Amino acid sequence: MTLLLVVAVANPLAALFGVHVLGMGQISYRFDGTNVVLVIGGALAIVVGLLALRHMDDRKGVPLAADLIAAVRGERFPKGAAEHVPGLFVAFEGGEGSGKTTQSRLLAIWLRDQGYDVVQTREPGATKVGMRLRAILLDAAERGLSARSEALLYAADRAEHVEKVIRPALYRGSIVVTDRYVDSSLAYQGAGRVLDPEDVSKVNAWATGGLVPHLTVLIDTPPEVGLTRLGGAADRIESEPLEFHHRVRKEFRALAAAAPERYLVVDGTLPQETITRQIHDRVREILPDPVPRESEDATGTMPAIRD
Ligand code: TYD
């Protein structure tokens, strides 16, 4: 019907416009009704295309080009999707008792000391809804939770976390340091609970809008060492058997090995200060300039203070 309509309308429209010749000295440009119809058609196609993109864009905030390139390469997430935001996104990952909570806090303090605006956060439970989800997820009495609902609840907590905390901070230009992110789900739910890794990855890509950290610090600790460091009663995940925790560790290491440019793997059995130093050395490489370019331009014109 659309085609017939176009055929019916295009010809009279072209005839109505007639033929025009634009003289420009030696040369002349002749345009007629057909050209006009094609230009109108092109403009309409652009408008419809943009409207369609607005309606169908399932990963708001991720540039279309990054998505297209990732799709052609067949990647799970577009690489460095967080690269397009002004802030810096660092995630800490590791098994139970790996010391990543301590290290992520130390990193946040170190960065604040240098004048950066830092948002230190964690998963699960960094938002109001997240606190409720955390209670369900880690309650040792909640034995009957199926693996799929567990994965979905972690993803729900993450979606809330990204939308309410992480993305706004990154757009403000802050440095976000999170204790656990998507890799925890790939390791614990994907490998630990033996769910299809592709499924867990897809659910999480959707939940986060494809937001990938600039750097993930993996504190790699053997479960035998990590589990003995824990104090207090074991939560639902901590009380899983040792093989579960071995699968988790293996997956974390595999994820890091697959994209070494986005990971720092540190040996969790090293002394705390050594780990901290290794983290500082790597983070220093990717830190944004604390003095914005505009203020550098302004100070550049000031007379230098000598002696
Ligand atoms: P938490 O008390 O925050 O401890 P820690 O991070 O220091 O281990 O517990 C979070 C637990 O939730 C931890 O056992 C791992 C688990 N978890 C998942 O299984 N999947 C996930 O996606 C996340 C974020 C955490």
Short mmCIF file of C-alpha atoms and ligand atoms in Angstrom, two decimals:
data_model
loop_
_atom_site.label_atom_id
_atom_site.label_comp_id
_atom_site.label_asym_id
_atom_site.label_seq_id
_atom_site.Cartn_x
_atom_site.Cartn_y
_atom_site.Cartn_z
CA MET A 1 0.00 0.00 0.00
CA THR A 2 2.82 2.37 0.89
CA LEU A 3 4.57 1.58 -2.37
CA LEU A 4 1.42 2.17 -4.40
CA LEU A 5 0.80 5.40 -2.54
CA VAL A 6 4.35 6.60 -3.27
CA VAL A 7 3.97 5.75 -6.97
CA ALA A 8 0.63 7.57 -7.08
CA VAL A 9 1.79 10.69 -5.26
CA ALA A 10 5.36 11.02 -6.53
CA ASN A 11 4.53 11.55 -10.20
CA PRO A 12 1.93 14.33 -9.82
CA LEU A 13 4.16 16.00 -7.22
CA ALA A 14 7.11 15.93 -9.60
CA ALA A 15 4.96 17.25 -12.47
CA LEU A 16 3.57 20.01 -10.25
CA PHE A 17 7.06 21.23 -9.46
CA GLY A 18 8.06 21.32 -13.12
CA VAL A 19 11.57 21.88 -14.45
CA HIS A 20 13.81 24.67 -13.23
CA VAL A 21 17.20 25.70 -14.55
CA LEU A 22 19.59 27.58 -12.29
CA GLY A 23 22.12 29.53 -14.33
CA MET A 24 25.52 30.12 -12.72
CA GLY A 25 27.66 31.85 -15.36
CA GLN A 26 29.12 29.25 -17.69
CA ILE A 27 27.35 26.32 -16.07
CA SER A 28 23.74 25.77 -15.33
CA TYR A 29 22.05 23.36 -12.91
CA ARG A 30 18.84 21.77 -14.00
CA PHE A 31 16.57 20.31 -11.37
CA ASP A 32 13.08 19.03 -11.78
CA GLY A 33 10.25 17.43 -9.84
CA THR A 34 12.02 14.04 -9.54
CA ASN A 35 14.88 15.65 -7.60
CA VAL A 36 12.46 17.34 -5.23
CA VAL A 37 10.59 14.08 -4.59
CA LEU A 38 13.87 12.27 -3.86
CA VAL A 39 15.01 15.01 -1.45
CA ILE A 40 11.68 14.91 0.41
CA GLY A 41 11.88 11.10 0.54
CA GLY A 42 15.44 11.25 1.92
CA ALA A 43 14.52 13.79 4.61
CA LEU A 44 11.52 11.68 5.66
CA ALA A 45 13.69 8.56 5.84
CA ILE A 46 16.13 10.34 8.19
CA VAL A 47 13.32 11.49 10.50
CA VAL A 48 11.73 8.02 10.56
CA GLY A 49 15.15 6.43 11.16
CA LEU A 50 15.87 8.68 14.15
CA LEU A 51 12.40 8.08 15.60
CA ALA A 52 12.83 4.32 15.19
CA LEU A 53 16.23 4.45 16.93
CA ARG A 54 14.75 6.40 19.85
CA HIS A 55 12.02 3.81 20.28
CA MET A 56 14.15 0.71 19.82
CA ASP A 57 17.41 1.72 21.54
CA ASP A 58 17.62 -0.89 24.29
CA ARG A 59 20.94 0.37 25.64
CA LYS A 60 20.46 4.04 26.30
CA GLY A 61 23.69 5.89 26.94
CA VAL A 62 25.78 3.48 24.85
CA PRO A 63 26.71 5.15 21.57
CA LEU A 64 25.28 3.44 18.49
CA ALA A 65 28.69 3.18 16.82
CA ALA A 66 30.17 1.27 19.82
CA ASP A 67 27.22 -1.11 19.73
CA LEU A 68 27.49 -1.69 15.98
CA ILE A 69 31.24 -2.34 16.13
CA ALA A 70 30.73 -4.76 19.06
CA ALA A 71 27.97 -6.57 17.17
CA VAL A 72 30.15 -6.99 14.06
CA ARG A 73 33.02 -8.32 16.20
CA GLY A 74 30.64 -10.63 18.07
CA GLU A 75 31.65 -9.30 21.53
CA ARG A 76 29.47 -9.73 24.62
CA PHE A 77 29.82 -6.09 25.64
CA PRO A 78 31.08 -3.22 23.54
CA LYS A 79 34.65 -2.78 24.73
CA GLY A 80 35.20 0.23 26.94
CA ALA A 81 31.63 1.44 26.78
CA ALA A 82 32.41 3.51 29.87
CA GLU A 83 35.11 5.32 27.91
CA HIS A 84 32.59 7.80 26.61
CA VAL A 85 31.74 9.24 30.01
CA PRO A 86 33.79 11.98 31.66
CA GLY A 87 34.43 9.97 34.86
CA LEU A 88 36.49 6.87 35.60
CA PHE A 89 34.98 3.52 36.55
CA VAL A 90 37.00 1.01 38.60
CA ALA A 91 35.60 -2.30 39.86
CA PHE A 92 37.05 -4.67 42.46
CA GLU A 93 36.42 -8.38 42.14
CA GLY A 94 37.52 -11.48 43.99
CA GLY A 95 36.35 -14.44 46.01
CA GLU A 96 35.36 -14.56 49.67
CA GLY A 97 37.86 -13.00 52.08
CA SER A 98 40.08 -11.75 49.25
CA GLY A 99 40.48 -8.35 50.88
CA LYS A 100 38.92 -6.39 48.03
CA THR A 101 36.65 -4.43 50.36
CA THR A 102 39.68 -3.16 52.28
CA GLN A 103 41.59 -2.43 49.08
CA SER A 104 38.70 -0.59 47.43
CA ARG A 105 38.34 1.62 50.51
CA LEU A 106 42.08 2.33 50.56
CA LEU A 107 41.97 3.25 46.87
CA ALA A 108 39.06 5.64 47.45
CA ILE A 109 40.96 7.35 50.30
CA TRP A 110 44.12 7.64 48.18
CA LEU A 111 42.20 9.18 45.30
CA ARG A 112 40.35 11.64 47.54
CA ASP A 113 43.68 12.72 49.00
CA GLN A 114 44.72 13.75 45.50
CA GLY A 115 41.63 15.92 45.12
CA TYR A 116 39.43 13.62 43.05
CA ASP A 117 35.71 13.37 43.59
CA VAL A 118 35.25 9.69 44.45
CA VAL A 119 32.09 7.63 44.84
CA GLN A 120 32.83 4.43 46.71
CA THR A 121 30.09 1.87 46.41
CA ARG A 122 29.37 -1.87 46.47
CA GLU A 123 27.12 -4.67 45.29
CA PRO A 124 24.69 -5.94 46.32
CA GLY A 125 22.84 -3.29 48.33
CA ALA A 126 24.03 0.21 47.43
CA THR A 127 20.51 1.56 46.85
CA LYS A 128 17.25 1.50 48.81
CA VAL A 129 15.80 -1.30 46.68
CA GLY A 130 19.23 -2.92 46.62
CA MET A 131 19.25 -3.20 50.45
CA ARG A 132 16.04 -5.23 50.30
CA LEU A 133 17.41 -7.44 47.54
CA ARG A 134 20.61 -7.94 49.53
CA ALA A 135 18.59 -9.16 52.51
CA ILE A 136 16.92 -11.80 50.33
CA LEU A 137 20.12 -12.76 48.55
CA LEU A 138 22.39 -13.22 51.54
CA ASP A 139 19.93 -14.47 54.14
CA ALA A 140 21.26 -17.90 55.16
CA ALA A 141 17.68 -19.04 55.82
CA GLU A 142 16.64 -18.38 52.18
CA ARG A 143 17.60 -21.88 51.03
CA GLY A 144 15.01 -22.42 48.34
CA LEU A 145 16.07 -19.60 45.99
CA SER A 146 16.53 -20.97 42.45
CA ALA A 147 19.73 -20.21 40.55
CA ARG A 148 17.89 -18.24 37.87
CA SER A 149 16.03 -16.03 40.32
CA GLU A 150 19.28 -15.49 42.19
CA ALA A 151 20.92 -14.29 38.95
CA LEU A 152 17.97 -12.04 38.17
CA LEU A 153 17.92 -10.52 41.66
CA TYR A 154 21.64 -9.70 41.48
CA ALA A 155 21.02 -8.19 38.03
CA ALA A 156 18.08 -6.17 39.38
CA ASP A 157 20.26 -4.81 42.17
CA ARG A 158 22.90 -3.94 39.56
CA ALA A 159 20.42 -2.20 37.24
CA GLU A 160 19.30 0.00 40.13
CA HIS A 161 22.91 0.61 41.14
CA VAL A 162 23.98 1.65 37.63
CA GLU A 163 21.01 3.92 37.04
CA LYS A 164 20.85 5.62 40.44
CA VAL A 165 24.48 5.69 41.55
CA ILE A 166 27.13 4.76 38.97
CA ARG A 167 26.00 6.45 35.76
CA PRO A 168 25.07 9.81 37.37
CA ALA A 169 28.46 9.89 39.12
CA LEU A 170 30.35 9.06 35.92
CA TYR A 171 28.50 11.78 34.03
CA ARG A 172 29.43 14.25 36.78
CA GLY A 173 33.04 13.31 36.12
CA SER A 174 33.59 11.44 39.42
CA ILE A 175 35.72 8.36 39.92
CA VAL A 176 33.49 5.41 40.82
CA VAL A 177 35.06 2.58 42.82
CA THR A 178 32.74 -0.37 43.22
CA ASP A 179 33.20 -3.44 45.36
CA ARG A 180 31.90 -6.15 42.91
CA TYR A 181 30.17 -5.72 39.55
CA VAL A 182 29.10 -7.87 36.55
CA ASP A 183 32.04 -10.29 36.82
CA SER A 184 30.73 -11.42 40.23
CA SER A 185 27.55 -12.65 38.54
CA LEU A 186 29.48 -14.31 35.71
CA ALA A 187 31.66 -16.09 38.30
CA TYR A 188 29.16 -16.89 41.08
CA GLN A 189 25.96 -17.44 39.11
CA GLY A 190 27.52 -18.45 35.75
CA ALA A 191 30.34 -20.72 36.95
CA GLY A 192 29.36 -21.30 40.60
CA ARG A 193 25.70 -22.13 39.98
CA VAL A 194 26.47 -23.54 36.52
CA LEU A 195 24.08 -21.30 34.57
CA ASP A 196 24.69 -20.64 30.87
CA PRO A 197 27.37 -17.90 30.85
CA GLU A 198 25.87 -16.36 27.68
CA ASP A 199 22.51 -15.95 29.44
CA VAL A 200 24.05 -14.39 32.56
CA SER A 201 26.10 -12.09 30.35
CA LYS A 202 23.09 -11.01 28.29
CA VAL A 203 20.89 -10.32 31.32
CA ASN A 204 23.66 -8.22 32.82
CA ALA A 205 24.41 -6.33 29.62
CA TRP A 206 20.75 -5.39 29.54
CA ALA A 207 20.65 -4.49 33.23
CA THR A 208 23.68 -2.22 32.99
CA GLY A 209 23.07 -0.77 29.52
CA GLY A 210 26.42 -2.29 28.56
CA LEU A 211 28.43 -0.21 31.04
CA VAL A 212 31.90 -1.78 31.37
CA PRO A 213 34.51 -0.61 33.92
CA HIS A 214 37.65 1.09 32.60
CA LEU A 215 39.61 -1.13 34.98
CA THR A 216 38.73 -4.22 37.01
CA VAL A 217 41.07 -5.13 39.86
CA LEU A 218 40.90 -8.86 40.53
CA ILE A 219 42.32 -9.87 43.90
CA ASP A 220 43.04 -13.50 43.27
CA THR A 221 43.02 -15.55 46.46
CA PRO A 222 42.79 -19.35 46.84
CA PRO A 223 39.42 -20.14 48.49
CA GLU A 224 41.20 -22.18 51.19
CA VAL A 225 42.95 -18.98 52.28
CA GLY A 226 40.04 -16.56 51.76
CA LEU A 227 37.40 -18.61 53.58
CA THR A 228 39.52 -18.93 56.71
CA ARG A 229 39.82 -15.13 56.87
CA LEU A 230 36.06 -14.66 57.26
CA GLY A 231 34.66 -13.85 60.67
CA GLY A 232 31.07 -14.24 61.90
CA ALA A 233 28.35 -16.57 60.64
CA ALA A 234 28.60 -17.63 56.98
CA ASP A 235 25.98 -16.11 54.63
CA ARG A 236 24.10 -18.05 51.93
CA ILE A 237 26.96 -17.88 49.41
CA GLU A 238 29.85 -18.25 51.84
CA SER A 239 28.41 -21.52 53.11
CA GLU A 240 28.64 -23.13 49.63
CA PRO A 241 31.09 -26.08 49.32
CA LEU A 242 34.74 -25.54 48.43
CA GLU A 243 34.33 -26.71 44.78
CA PHE A 244 31.82 -23.89 44.25
CA HIS A 245 34.42 -21.35 45.33
CA HIS A 246 37.08 -23.00 43.13
CA ARG A 247 34.81 -22.65 40.08
CA VAL A 248 34.22 -18.99 40.97
CA ARG A 249 37.97 -18.32 41.18
CA LYS A 250 38.65 -20.08 37.87
CA GLU A 251 36.01 -17.98 36.09
CA PHE A 252 37.33 -14.70 37.53
CA ARG A 253 40.80 -15.58 36.24
CA ALA A 254 39.43 -16.58 32.82
CA LEU A 255 37.56 -13.28 32.49
CA ALA A 256 40.73 -11.34 33.33
CA ALA A 257 42.82 -13.39 30.90
CA ALA A 258 40.34 -12.72 28.08
CA ALA A 259 40.77 -8.93 28.26
CA PRO A 260 44.13 -8.17 29.98
CA GLU A 261 44.02 -4.49 28.96
CA ARG A 262 41.00 -3.95 31.21
CA TYR A 263 42.21 -5.99 34.21
CA LEU A 264 44.79 -5.92 36.93
CA VAL A 265 45.22 -9.29 38.62
CA VAL A 266 46.97 -9.18 41.99
CA ASP A 267 47.97 -12.06 44.18
CA GLY A 268 45.71 -11.86 47.26
CA THR A 269 48.21 -13.74 49.45
CA LEU A 270 50.76 -10.91 49.23
CA PRO A 271 51.05 -8.44 52.14
CA GLN A 272 48.35 -5.75 52.12
CA GLU A 273 50.78 -2.87 51.44
CA THR A 274 52.26 -4.65 48.41
CA ILE A 275 48.78 -5.15 46.94
CA THR A 276 47.91 -1.51 47.59
CA ARG A 277 51.11 -0.37 45.83
CA GLN A 278 50.39 -2.54 42.77
CA ILE A 279 46.88 -1.10 42.56
CA HIS A 280 48.12 2.49 42.87
CA ASP A 281 50.71 1.92 40.13
CA ARG A 282 48.10 0.67 37.71
CA VAL A 283 45.39 3.21 38.57
CA ARG A 284 47.89 6.07 38.26
CA GLU A 285 48.28 5.21 34.56
CA ILE A 286 44.61 5.81 33.81
CA LEU A 287 43.84 8.73 36.13
CA PRO A 288 42.35 11.76 34.44
CA ASP A 289 44.23 15.05 34.71
CA PRO A 290 43.06 16.59 38.03
CA VAL A 291 43.45 20.10 36.54
CA PRO A 292 40.93 20.69 33.76
CA ARG A 293 42.34 21.96 30.46
CA GLU A 294 40.52 25.30 30.74
CA SER A 295 42.15 26.13 34.07
CA GLU A 296 45.53 25.11 32.66
CA ASP A 297 45.01 27.60 29.84
CA ALA A 298 44.21 30.29 32.42
CA THR A 299 47.22 29.54 34.65
CA GLY A 300 49.46 29.35 31.58
CA THR A 301 49.03 33.10 31.08
CA MET A 302 49.96 33.98 34.67
CA PRO A 303 53.49 35.20 35.36
CA ALA A 304 55.65 32.36 36.69
CA ILE A 305 56.72 32.54 40.34
CA ARG A 306 60.51 32.28 40.47
CA ASP A 307 62.87 31.68 43.37
P1 TYD B 1 29.27 -9.29 50.75
O1 TYD B 1 28.78 -9.42 52.13
O2 TYD B 1 29.13 -7.99 50.07
O3 TYD B 1 30.73 -9.76 50.85
P2 TYD B 1 32.01 -9.76 49.94
O4 TYD B 1 31.73 -8.99 48.70
O5 TYD B 1 33.06 -9.13 50.81
O6 TYD B 1 32.28 -11.21 49.71
O7 TYD B 1 28.58 -10.45 49.92
C1 TYD B 1 28.33 -10.46 48.64
C2 TYD B 1 28.06 -11.89 48.27
O8 TYD B 1 27.23 -11.95 47.12
C3 TYD B 1 29.33 -12.64 47.94
O9 TYD B 1 29.29 -13.90 48.58
C4 TYD B 1 29.24 -12.87 46.46
C5 TYD B 1 27.79 -12.77 46.14
N1 TYD B 1 27.50 -12.20 44.82
C6 TYD B 1 27.05 -13.02 43.80
O10 TYD B 1 26.92 -14.23 43.99
N2 TYD B 1 26.74 -12.47 42.59
C7 TYD B 1 26.87 -11.14 42.35
O11 TYD B 1 26.58 -10.67 41.24
C8 TYD B 1 27.34 -10.29 43.42
C9 TYD B 1 27.48 -8.83 43.22
C10 TYD B 1 27.64 -10.88 44.64
#
